[in-house]
Short mmCIF file of C-alpha atoms in Angstrom, two decimals:
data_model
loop_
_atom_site.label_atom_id
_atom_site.label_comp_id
_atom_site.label_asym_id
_atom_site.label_seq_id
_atom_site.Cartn_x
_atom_site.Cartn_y
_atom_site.Cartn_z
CA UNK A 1 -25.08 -80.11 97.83
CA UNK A 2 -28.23 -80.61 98.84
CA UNK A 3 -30.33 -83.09 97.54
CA UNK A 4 -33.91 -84.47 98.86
CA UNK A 5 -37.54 -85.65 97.09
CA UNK A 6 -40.58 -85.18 99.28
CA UNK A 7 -43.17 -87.44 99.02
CA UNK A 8 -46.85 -87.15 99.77
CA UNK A 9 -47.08 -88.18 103.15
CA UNK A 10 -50.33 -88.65 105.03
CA UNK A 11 -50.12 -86.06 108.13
CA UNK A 12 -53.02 -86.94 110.74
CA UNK A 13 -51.90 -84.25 112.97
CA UNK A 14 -52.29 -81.63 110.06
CA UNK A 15 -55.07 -82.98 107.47
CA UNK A 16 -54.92 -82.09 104.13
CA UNK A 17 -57.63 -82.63 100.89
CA UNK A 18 -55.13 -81.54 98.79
CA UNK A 19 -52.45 -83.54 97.39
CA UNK A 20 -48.79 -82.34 98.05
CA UNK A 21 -46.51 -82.81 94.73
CA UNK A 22 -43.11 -84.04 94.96
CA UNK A 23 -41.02 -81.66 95.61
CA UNK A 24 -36.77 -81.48 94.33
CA UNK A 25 -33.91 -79.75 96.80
CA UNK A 26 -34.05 -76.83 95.29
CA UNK A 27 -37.67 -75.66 95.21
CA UNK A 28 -38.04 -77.38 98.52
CA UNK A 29 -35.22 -75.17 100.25
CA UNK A 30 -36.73 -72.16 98.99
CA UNK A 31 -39.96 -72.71 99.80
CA UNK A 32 -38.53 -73.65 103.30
CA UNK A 33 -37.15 -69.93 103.33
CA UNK A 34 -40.16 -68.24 101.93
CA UNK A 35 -41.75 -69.54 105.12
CA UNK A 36 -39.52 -67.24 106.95
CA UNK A 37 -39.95 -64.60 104.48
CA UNK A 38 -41.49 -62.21 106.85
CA UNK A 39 -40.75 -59.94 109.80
CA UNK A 40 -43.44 -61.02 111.75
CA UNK A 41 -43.28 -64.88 111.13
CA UNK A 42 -39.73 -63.80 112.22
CA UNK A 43 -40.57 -61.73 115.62
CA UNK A 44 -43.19 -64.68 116.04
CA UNK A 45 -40.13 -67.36 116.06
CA UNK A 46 -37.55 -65.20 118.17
CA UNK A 47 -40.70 -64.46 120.58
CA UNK A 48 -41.41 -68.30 120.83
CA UNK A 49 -38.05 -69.56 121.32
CA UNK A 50 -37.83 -67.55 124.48
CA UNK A 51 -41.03 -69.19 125.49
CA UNK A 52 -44.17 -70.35 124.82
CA UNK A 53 -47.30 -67.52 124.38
CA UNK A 54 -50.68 -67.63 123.39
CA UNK A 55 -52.00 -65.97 120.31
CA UNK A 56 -53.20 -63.13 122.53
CA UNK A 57 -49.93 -62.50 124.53
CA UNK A 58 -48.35 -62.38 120.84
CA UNK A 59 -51.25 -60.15 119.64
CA UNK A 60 -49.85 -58.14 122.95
CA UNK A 61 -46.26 -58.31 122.35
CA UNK A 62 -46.29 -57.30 118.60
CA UNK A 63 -48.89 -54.61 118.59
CA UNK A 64 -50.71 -56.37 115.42
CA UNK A 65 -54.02 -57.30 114.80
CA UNK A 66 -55.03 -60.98 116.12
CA UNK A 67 -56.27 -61.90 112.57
CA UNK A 68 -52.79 -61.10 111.21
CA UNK A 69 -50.70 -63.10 113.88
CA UNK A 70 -53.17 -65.84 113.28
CA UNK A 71 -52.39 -66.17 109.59
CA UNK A 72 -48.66 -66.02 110.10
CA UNK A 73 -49.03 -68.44 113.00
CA UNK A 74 -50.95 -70.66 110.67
CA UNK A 75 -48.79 -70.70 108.01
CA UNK A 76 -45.63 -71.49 110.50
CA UNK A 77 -47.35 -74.48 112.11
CA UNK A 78 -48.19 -75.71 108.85
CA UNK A 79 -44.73 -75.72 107.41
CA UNK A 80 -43.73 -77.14 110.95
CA UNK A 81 -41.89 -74.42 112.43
CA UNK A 82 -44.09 -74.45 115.40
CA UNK A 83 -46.57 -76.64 117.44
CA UNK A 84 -49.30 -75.96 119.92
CA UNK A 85 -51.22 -77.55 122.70
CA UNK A 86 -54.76 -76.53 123.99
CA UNK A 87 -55.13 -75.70 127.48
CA UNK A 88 -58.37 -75.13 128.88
CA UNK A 89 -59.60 -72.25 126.65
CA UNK A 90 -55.83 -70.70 125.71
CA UNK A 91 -53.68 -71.94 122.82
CA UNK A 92 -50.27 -72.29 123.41
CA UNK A 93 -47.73 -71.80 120.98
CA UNK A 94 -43.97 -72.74 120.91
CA UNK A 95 -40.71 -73.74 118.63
CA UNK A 96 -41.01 -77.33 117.42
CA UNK A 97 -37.26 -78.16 118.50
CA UNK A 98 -34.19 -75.95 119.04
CA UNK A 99 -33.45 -76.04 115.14
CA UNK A 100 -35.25 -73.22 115.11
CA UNK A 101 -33.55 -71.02 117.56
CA UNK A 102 -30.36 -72.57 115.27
CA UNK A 103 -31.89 -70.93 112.35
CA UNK A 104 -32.22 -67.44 113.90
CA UNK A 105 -28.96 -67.70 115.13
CA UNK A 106 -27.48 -67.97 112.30
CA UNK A 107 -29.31 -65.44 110.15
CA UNK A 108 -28.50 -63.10 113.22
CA UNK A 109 -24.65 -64.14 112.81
CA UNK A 110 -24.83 -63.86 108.74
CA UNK A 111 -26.45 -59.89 109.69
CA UNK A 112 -22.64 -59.68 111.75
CA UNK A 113 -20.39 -59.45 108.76
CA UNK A 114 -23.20 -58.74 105.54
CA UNK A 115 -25.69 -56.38 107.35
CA UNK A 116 -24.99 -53.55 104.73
CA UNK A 117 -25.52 -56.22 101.73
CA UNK A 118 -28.19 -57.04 103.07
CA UNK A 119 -29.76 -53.63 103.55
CA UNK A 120 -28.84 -52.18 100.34
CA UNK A 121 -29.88 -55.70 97.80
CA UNK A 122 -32.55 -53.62 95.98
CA UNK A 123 -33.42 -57.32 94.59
CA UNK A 124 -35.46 -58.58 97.42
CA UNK A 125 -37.20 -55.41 98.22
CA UNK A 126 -38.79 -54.41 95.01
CA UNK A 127 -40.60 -51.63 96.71
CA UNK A 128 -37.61 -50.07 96.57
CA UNK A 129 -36.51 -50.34 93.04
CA UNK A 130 -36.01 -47.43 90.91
CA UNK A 131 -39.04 -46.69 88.39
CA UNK A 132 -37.76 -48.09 84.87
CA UNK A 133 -37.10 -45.89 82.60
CA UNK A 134 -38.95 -46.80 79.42
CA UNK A 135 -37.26 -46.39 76.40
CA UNK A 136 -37.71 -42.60 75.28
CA UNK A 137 -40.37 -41.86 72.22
CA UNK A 138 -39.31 -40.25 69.31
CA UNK A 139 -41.80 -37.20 68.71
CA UNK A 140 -41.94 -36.24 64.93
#
């Protein structure tokens, strides 16, 4: 079971002017996984773990526009999935430790035996839902 409290803690490398609230296991975790809630923050991670890059070699390497891969960069180094370190006028990206590559890992070894449940949970992909029906009018 897991069970954690977060609280505010002062983060020079990553200022903040707004407060963080405490947050409980549960919220925490999924917020943790909503940070990986999207195929590129995903490609981004399983690009970095083979190696470092620079925003434009991942601009390169995904075929996306360098605003986008900025956000989703953004928002991984923020919740600390990944670090980087300047370099003249280049950026470099990377993994903050191999927990990450972990966490691929085992999503990729979770795909092995529930790929189909995966594919088919109509819950998680809403733009795939069936319309609701409405309930049906009577006409008089």
């Amino acid at each position: 079971m897991l069970a954690m409290s977060v609280q505010t803690v002062a983060r020079p490398d990553r200022p903040s002017p707004l407060v963080q609230p405490v947050a409980s296991g549960p919220a925490l975790l999924a917020k943790f996984f909503r940070g990986l809630g999207d195929p590129t923050r995903i490609r981004i991670l399983q690009l970095l773990v083979e190696s470092e890059r620079t925003v434009g070699e991942l601009v390169h390497e995904l075929d996306s526009l360098q605003g986008r891969v900025s956000s989703h960069l953004a928002c991984l180094r923020w919740c600390g999935f990944v670090t980087s370190r300047r370099e003249g006028t280049n950026v470099y990206y990377r993994v903050t430790d191999t927990q990450v590559r972990k966490l691929l890992d085992a999503g990729a070894d979770f795909l092995q035996e529930h790929c189909d449940e995966v594919s088919f949970c109509q819950l998680l992909d809403p733009k795939q839902l069936p319309k609701p029906m409405g309930p049906k009018r009577r006409t008089q």
